[in-house]
PDB file of C-alpha atoms in Angstrom:
ATOM      1  CA  UNK A   1       0.000   0.000   0.000  1.00 63.00           C
ATOM      2  CA  UNK A   2       1.186   3.405   1.050  1.00 72.00           C
ATOM      3  CA  UNK A   3       4.586   2.201   2.194  1.00 74.00           C
ATOM      4  CA  UNK A   4       5.399   1.201  -1.390  1.00 79.00           C
ATOM      5  CA  UNK A   5       5.322   4.898  -2.276  1.00 79.00           C
ATOM      6  CA  UNK A   6       8.416   5.361  -0.100  1.00 79.00           C
ATOM      7  CA  UNK A   7      10.441   2.950  -2.172  1.00 83.00           C
ATOM      8  CA  UNK A   8       9.364   4.329  -5.530  1.00 86.00           C
ATOM      9  CA  UNK A   9      12.527   4.588  -7.688  1.00 89.00           C
ATOM     10  CA  UNK A  10      12.100   8.352  -8.084  1.00 89.00           C
ATOM     11  CA  UNK A  11      11.958   8.959  -4.322  1.00 88.00           C
ATOM     12  CA  UNK A  12      14.846   6.575  -3.611  1.00 88.00           C
ATOM     13  CA  UNK A  13      16.983   8.227  -6.307  1.00 91.00           C
ATOM     14  CA  UNK A  14      16.518  11.627  -4.644  1.00 91.00           C
ATOM     15  CA  UNK A  15      17.231  10.292  -1.134  1.00 89.00           C
ATOM     16  CA  UNK A  16      20.377   8.469  -2.296  1.00 89.00           C
ATOM     17  CA  UNK A  17      21.553  11.420  -4.407  1.00 90.00           C
ATOM     18  CA  UNK A  18      21.240  13.694  -1.391  1.00 88.00           C
ATOM     19  CA  UNK A  19      22.772  11.419   1.254  1.00 87.00           C
ATOM     20  CA  UNK A  20      24.425   8.493  -0.511  1.00 86.00           C
ATOM     21  CA  UNK A  21      23.522   4.815  -0.263  1.00 83.00           C
ATOM     22  CA  UNK A  22      23.109   3.636   3.363  1.00 81.00           C
ATOM     23  CA  UNK A  23      23.949   7.110   4.714  1.00 85.00           C
ATOM     24  CA  UNK A  24      20.405   7.905   5.864  1.00 85.00           C
ATOM     25  CA  UNK A  25      17.493   6.144   7.494  1.00 87.00           C
ATOM     26  CA  UNK A  26      13.721   6.349   7.650  1.00 87.00           C
ATOM     27  CA  UNK A  27      13.043   8.047  10.975  1.00 85.00           C
ATOM     28  CA  UNK A  28       9.256   8.283  10.767  1.00 83.00           C
ATOM     29  CA  UNK A  29       6.304   7.302   8.603  1.00 84.00           C
ATOM     30  CA  UNK A  30       2.803   8.339   9.605  1.00 83.00           C
ATOM     31  CA  UNK A  31      -0.382  10.063   8.543  1.00 85.00           C
ATOM     32  CA  UNK A  32      -1.468  13.523   9.566  1.00 88.00           C
ATOM     33  CA  UNK A  33      -5.103  14.571   9.424  1.00 91.00           C
ATOM     34  CA  UNK A  34      -6.358  18.094   9.996  1.00 92.00           C
ATOM     35  CA  UNK A  35      -9.937  17.988  11.347  1.00 94.00           C
ATOM     36  CA  UNK A  36     -12.724  20.085   9.864  1.00 95.00           C
ATOM     37  CA  UNK A  37     -12.723  23.654  11.207  1.00 96.00           C
ATOM     38  CA  UNK A  38      -9.327  23.211  12.892  1.00 94.00           C
ATOM     39  CA  UNK A  39      -7.542  26.467  13.572  1.00 88.00           C
ATOM     40  CA  UNK A  40      -4.360  25.070  15.115  1.00 72.00           C
ATOM     41  CA  UNK A  41      -1.450  26.655  13.329  1.00 77.00           C
ATOM     42  CA  UNK A  42       1.869  25.416  14.713  1.00 86.00           C
ATOM     43  CA  UNK A  43       5.033  26.673  13.024  1.00 90.00           C
ATOM     44  CA  UNK A  44       7.972  24.285  13.290  1.00 88.00           C
ATOM     45  CA  UNK A  45      10.926  22.532  11.685  1.00 86.00           C
ATOM     46  CA  UNK A  46      11.088  18.729  11.426  1.00 84.00           C
ATOM     47  CA  UNK A  47      13.247  16.043  13.017  1.00 74.00           C
ATOM     48  CA  UNK A  48      16.151  16.157  13.844  1.00 72.00           C
ATOM     49  CA  UNK A  49      15.907  19.951  14.123  1.00 69.00           C
ATOM     50  CA  UNK A  50      14.104  21.706  16.953  1.00 66.00           C
ATOM     51  CA  UNK A  51      12.137  24.934  16.578  1.00 52.00           C
ATOM     52  CA  UNK A  52      14.238  26.620  19.254  1.00 52.00           C
ATOM     53  CA  UNK A  53      17.514  25.776  17.510  1.00 59.00           C
ATOM     54  CA  UNK A  54      19.100  29.124  16.749  1.00 58.00           C
ATOM     55  CA  UNK A  55      20.773  28.195  13.491  1.00 65.00           C
ATOM     56  CA  UNK A  56      19.404  25.344  11.348  1.00 63.00           C
ATOM     57  CA  UNK A  57      21.339  26.258   8.208  1.00 65.00           C
ATOM     58  CA  UNK A  58      23.491  23.377   6.968  1.00 63.00           C
ATOM     59  CA  UNK A  59      25.387  22.790   3.744  1.00 60.00           C
ATOM     60  CA  UNK A  60      23.919  19.269   3.493  1.00 64.00           C
ATOM     61  CA  UNK A  61      20.421  19.166   5.021  1.00 79.00           C
ATOM     62  CA  UNK A  62      20.104  16.800   7.962  1.00 83.00           C
ATOM     63  CA  UNK A  63      16.690  15.504   6.897  1.00 88.00           C
ATOM     64  CA  UNK A  64      14.306  15.252   3.969  1.00 91.00           C
ATOM     65  CA  UNK A  65      10.561  15.395   4.577  1.00 93.00           C
ATOM     66  CA  UNK A  66       8.362  13.571   2.044  1.00 92.00           C
ATOM     67  CA  UNK A  67       4.654  14.381   2.053  1.00 93.00           C
ATOM     68  CA  UNK A  68       2.092  12.613  -0.118  1.00 92.00           C
ATOM     69  CA  UNK A  69      -1.258  14.383  -0.261  1.00 94.00           C
ATOM     70  CA  UNK A  70      -4.185  12.045   0.295  1.00 94.00           C
ATOM     71  CA  UNK A  71      -6.558  14.957  -0.291  1.00 96.00           C
ATOM     72  CA  UNK A  72      -6.387  18.046  -2.451  1.00 97.00           C
ATOM     73  CA  UNK A  73      -4.503  20.878  -0.735  1.00 96.00           C
ATOM     74  CA  UNK A  74      -6.325  24.209  -0.977  1.00 96.00           C
ATOM     75  CA  UNK A  75      -6.109  27.614   0.707  1.00 93.00           C
ATOM     76  CA  UNK A  76      -9.166  26.664   2.771  1.00 96.00           C
ATOM     77  CA  UNK A  77      -8.520  23.095   3.985  1.00 96.00           C
ATOM     78  CA  UNK A  78      -5.318  23.308   6.008  1.00 93.00           C
ATOM     79  CA  UNK A  79      -2.728  23.025   3.250  1.00 94.00           C
ATOM     80  CA  UNK A  80       0.887  23.249   4.408  1.00 94.00           C
ATOM     81  CA  UNK A  81       2.204  26.817   4.645  1.00 95.00           C
ATOM     82  CA  UNK A  82       5.916  27.640   4.538  1.00 96.00           C
ATOM     83  CA  UNK A  83       8.376  30.522   4.551  1.00 96.00           C
ATOM     84  CA  UNK A  84      10.326  30.417   1.253  1.00 96.00           C
ATOM     85  CA  UNK A  85      14.078  30.156   1.774  1.00 93.00           C
ATOM     86  CA  UNK A  86      13.719  29.563   5.520  1.00 91.00           C
ATOM     87  CA  UNK A  87      15.973  26.511   5.314  1.00 88.00           C
ATOM     88  CA  UNK A  88      18.811  29.037   4.829  1.00 87.00           C
ATOM     89  CA  UNK A  89      17.752  31.355   7.693  1.00 87.00           C
ATOM     90  CA  UNK A  90      18.437  31.582  11.405  1.00 84.00           C
ATOM     91  CA  UNK A  91      15.454  31.110  13.723  1.00 83.00           C
ATOM     92  CA  UNK A  92      15.144  34.876  14.189  1.00 87.00           C
ATOM     93  CA  UNK A  93      15.168  35.502  10.431  1.00 91.00           C
ATOM     94  CA  UNK A  94      12.523  32.861   9.664  1.00 89.00           C
ATOM     95  CA  UNK A  95      10.178  34.037  12.432  1.00 89.00           C
ATOM     96  CA  UNK A  96      10.562  37.646  11.290  1.00 94.00           C
ATOM     97  CA  UNK A  97       9.811  36.619   7.678  1.00 96.00           C
ATOM     98  CA  UNK A  98       6.748  34.645   8.803  1.00 94.00           C
ATOM     99  CA  UNK A  99       5.383  37.539  10.893  1.00 94.00           C
ATOM    100  CA  UNK A 100       5.983  39.898   7.958  1.00 96.00           C
ATOM    101  CA  UNK A 101       3.687  37.725   5.837  1.00 94.00           C
ATOM    102  CA  UNK A 102       6.383  36.157   3.665  1.00 96.00           C
ATOM    103  CA  UNK A 103       4.389  32.903   3.588  1.00 96.00           C
ATOM    104  CA  UNK A 104       3.408  30.631   0.696  1.00 96.00           C
ATOM    105  CA  UNK A 105       1.021  27.661   0.632  1.00 96.00           C
ATOM    106  CA  UNK A 106       1.503  24.285  -1.052  1.00 95.00           C
ATOM    107  CA  UNK A 107      -1.587  24.075  -3.300  1.00 97.00           C
ATOM    108  CA  UNK A 108      -1.792  20.713  -5.041  1.00 96.00           C
ATOM    109  CA  UNK A 109      -4.089  17.908  -6.178  1.00 97.00           C
ATOM    110  CA  UNK A 110      -4.540  14.589  -4.399  1.00 96.00           C
ATOM    111  CA  UNK A 111      -1.553  12.285  -4.879  1.00 92.00           C
ATOM    112  CA  UNK A 112       1.074  15.013  -5.123  1.00 94.00           C
ATOM    113  CA  UNK A 113       4.493  14.260  -3.623  1.00 92.00           C
ATOM    114  CA  UNK A 114       6.017  17.228  -1.790  1.00 93.00           C
ATOM    115  CA  UNK A 115       9.665  17.069  -0.715  1.00 94.00           C
ATOM    116  CA  UNK A 116      11.420  19.633   1.394  1.00 94.00           C
ATOM    117  CA  UNK A 117      14.302  19.817   3.832  1.00 91.00           C
ATOM    118  CA  UNK A 118      13.489  19.326   7.503  1.00 88.00           C
ATOM    119  CA  UNK A 119      14.724  22.795   8.386  1.00 88.00           C
ATOM    120  CA  UNK A 120      12.043  24.519   6.279  1.00 91.00           C
ATOM    121  CA  UNK A 121       9.852  26.635   8.599  1.00 92.00           C
ATOM    122  CA  UNK A 122       6.289  25.379   8.008  1.00 93.00           C
ATOM    123  CA  UNK A 123       2.863  24.712   9.478  1.00 94.00           C
ATOM    124  CA  UNK A 124      -0.473  23.212   8.564  1.00 93.00           C
ATOM    125  CA  UNK A 125      -2.936  25.945   7.731  1.00 93.00           C
ATOM    126  CA  UNK A 126      -6.358  26.518   9.176  1.00 94.00           C
ATOM    127  CA  UNK A 127      -9.003  24.092   7.878  1.00 96.00           C
ATOM    128  CA  UNK A 128     -12.064  26.255   7.176  1.00 96.00           C
ATOM    129  CA  UNK A 129     -14.011  23.424   5.522  1.00 97.00           C
ATOM    130  CA  UNK A 130     -16.419  20.735   6.697  1.00 97.00           C
ATOM    131  CA  UNK A 131     -13.981  18.004   5.587  1.00 97.00           C
ATOM    132  CA  UNK A 132     -10.825  16.376   6.911  1.00 95.00           C
ATOM    133  CA  UNK A 133      -7.496  16.970   5.137  1.00 95.00           C
ATOM    134  CA  UNK A 134      -4.986  14.092   5.219  1.00 94.00           C
ATOM    135  CA  UNK A 135      -1.389  13.519   4.197  1.00 92.00           C
ATOM    136  CA  UNK A 136       1.246  10.786   4.512  1.00 90.00           C
ATOM    137  CA  UNK A 137       4.464  11.966   6.157  1.00 89.00           C
ATOM    138  CA  UNK A 138       7.885  10.351   5.936  1.00 89.00           C
ATOM    139  CA  UNK A 139      11.209  11.631   7.191  1.00 89.00           C
ATOM    140  CA  UNK A 140      14.622  10.457   6.064  1.00 89.00           C
ATOM    141  CA  UNK A 141      17.507  11.720   8.221  1.00 87.00           C
ATOM    142  CA  UNK A 142      21.263  11.337   8.135  1.00 84.00           C
ATOM    143  CA  UNK A 143      22.140   8.024   9.786  1.00 83.00           C
ATOM    144  CA  UNK A 144      23.902   9.566  12.798  1.00 82.00           C
ATOM    145  CA  UNK A 145      20.584  10.930  14.137  1.00 77.00           C
ATOM    146  CA  UNK A 146      18.313   8.812  16.287  1.00 74.00           C
ATOM    147  CA  UNK A 147      14.840   7.851  15.031  1.00 70.00           C
ATOM    148  CA  UNK A 148      11.984  10.143  15.974  1.00 65.00           C
ATOM    149  CA  UNK A 149      10.702   9.378  19.470  1.00 68.00           C
ATOM    150  CA  UNK A 150       7.035   8.448  19.514  1.00 63.00           C
ATOM    151  CA  UNK A 151       4.827  10.802  21.546  1.00 65.00           C
ATOM    152  CA  UNK A 152       1.918   8.400  21.946  1.00 61.00           C
ATOM    153  CA  UNK A 153       2.757   5.230  23.908  1.00 56.00           C
ATOM    154  CA  UNK A 154       0.427   3.260  21.578  1.00 58.00           C
ATOM    155  CA  UNK A 155       2.566   4.154  18.556  1.00 62.00           C
ATOM    156  CA  UNK A 156       4.900   1.410  17.394  1.00 64.00           C
ATOM    157  CA  UNK A 157       8.486   2.551  16.713  1.00 70.00           C
ATOM    158  CA  UNK A 158       9.256   2.298  13.012  1.00 71.00           C
ATOM    159  CA  UNK A 159      12.089  -0.227  13.500  1.00 77.00           C
ATOM    160  CA  UNK A 160       9.628  -2.626  15.146  1.00 77.00           C
ATOM    161  CA  UNK A 161       7.396  -2.493  12.065  1.00 77.00           C
ATOM    162  CA  UNK A 162      10.032  -3.943   9.728  1.00 80.00           C
ATOM    163  CA  UNK A 163      10.159  -7.721   9.276  1.00 81.00           C
ATOM    164  CA  UNK A 164      13.484  -9.488   8.892  1.00 85.00           C
ATOM    165  CA  UNK A 165      12.558 -10.574   5.352  1.00 86.00           C
ATOM    166  CA  UNK A 166      11.366  -7.097   4.284  1.00 85.00           C
ATOM    167  CA  UNK A 167      12.389  -6.601   0.621  1.00 83.00           C
ATOM    168  CA  UNK A 168      12.845  -2.813   0.886  1.00 83.00           C
ATOM    169  CA  UNK A 169      14.144  -1.992   4.352  1.00 82.00           C
ATOM    170  CA  UNK A 170      16.502  -3.495   6.921  1.00 83.00           C
ATOM    171  CA  UNK A 171      17.013  -2.648  10.588  1.00 86.00           C
ATOM    172  CA  UNK A 172      20.582  -1.992  11.709  1.00 86.00           C
ATOM    173  CA  UNK A 173      21.217  -0.870  15.297  1.00 83.00           C
ATOM    174  CA  UNK A 174      17.576   0.196  15.658  1.00 80.00           C
ATOM    175  CA  UNK A 175      17.594   2.298  12.484  1.00 83.00           C
ATOM    176  CA  UNK A 176      15.571   1.573   9.333  1.00 82.00           C
ATOM    177  CA  UNK A 177      17.855   1.623   6.285  1.00 83.00           C
ATOM    178  CA  UNK A 178      17.024   1.095   2.627  1.00 81.00           C
ATOM    179  CA  UNK A 179      18.176  -2.290   1.271  1.00 80.00           C
TER     180      UNK A 179
END
């Protein structure tokens, strides 16, 4: 199903071009659904960065976020907003740009694959509709970073979801690597 999208040759070619073969690992894979009429806007950077990190600029990005839209992304249904160029800014610069209104929105049809570096300053938008808005999220990080820690105790760590005979992934020292 959905997991097969992660090992699509196009996606793998980008991941391996960016990091090299066996130099990164899948740190998370989940869905994210914005409820109808949700107004929670939470600006952040993705794993392994932290929003309070002063300087998230790096020559080689530490992580690549892959989003696959399960619904159309519109201005009204909580589409992902971002500050252009924020992956090259300090935390003060990106927050200033966001507050100044230098914000764009990913508008796209269902099934679109969005890829961006984990240090891009972004947030889900407000969902002003009567419908849910869903997306698949995956994060590949450089291998020296630990997998994303699960917030919900019912969540199963990604390494525990991979079988020994999995044709696409292998677990090495608790990290999920591409075969």
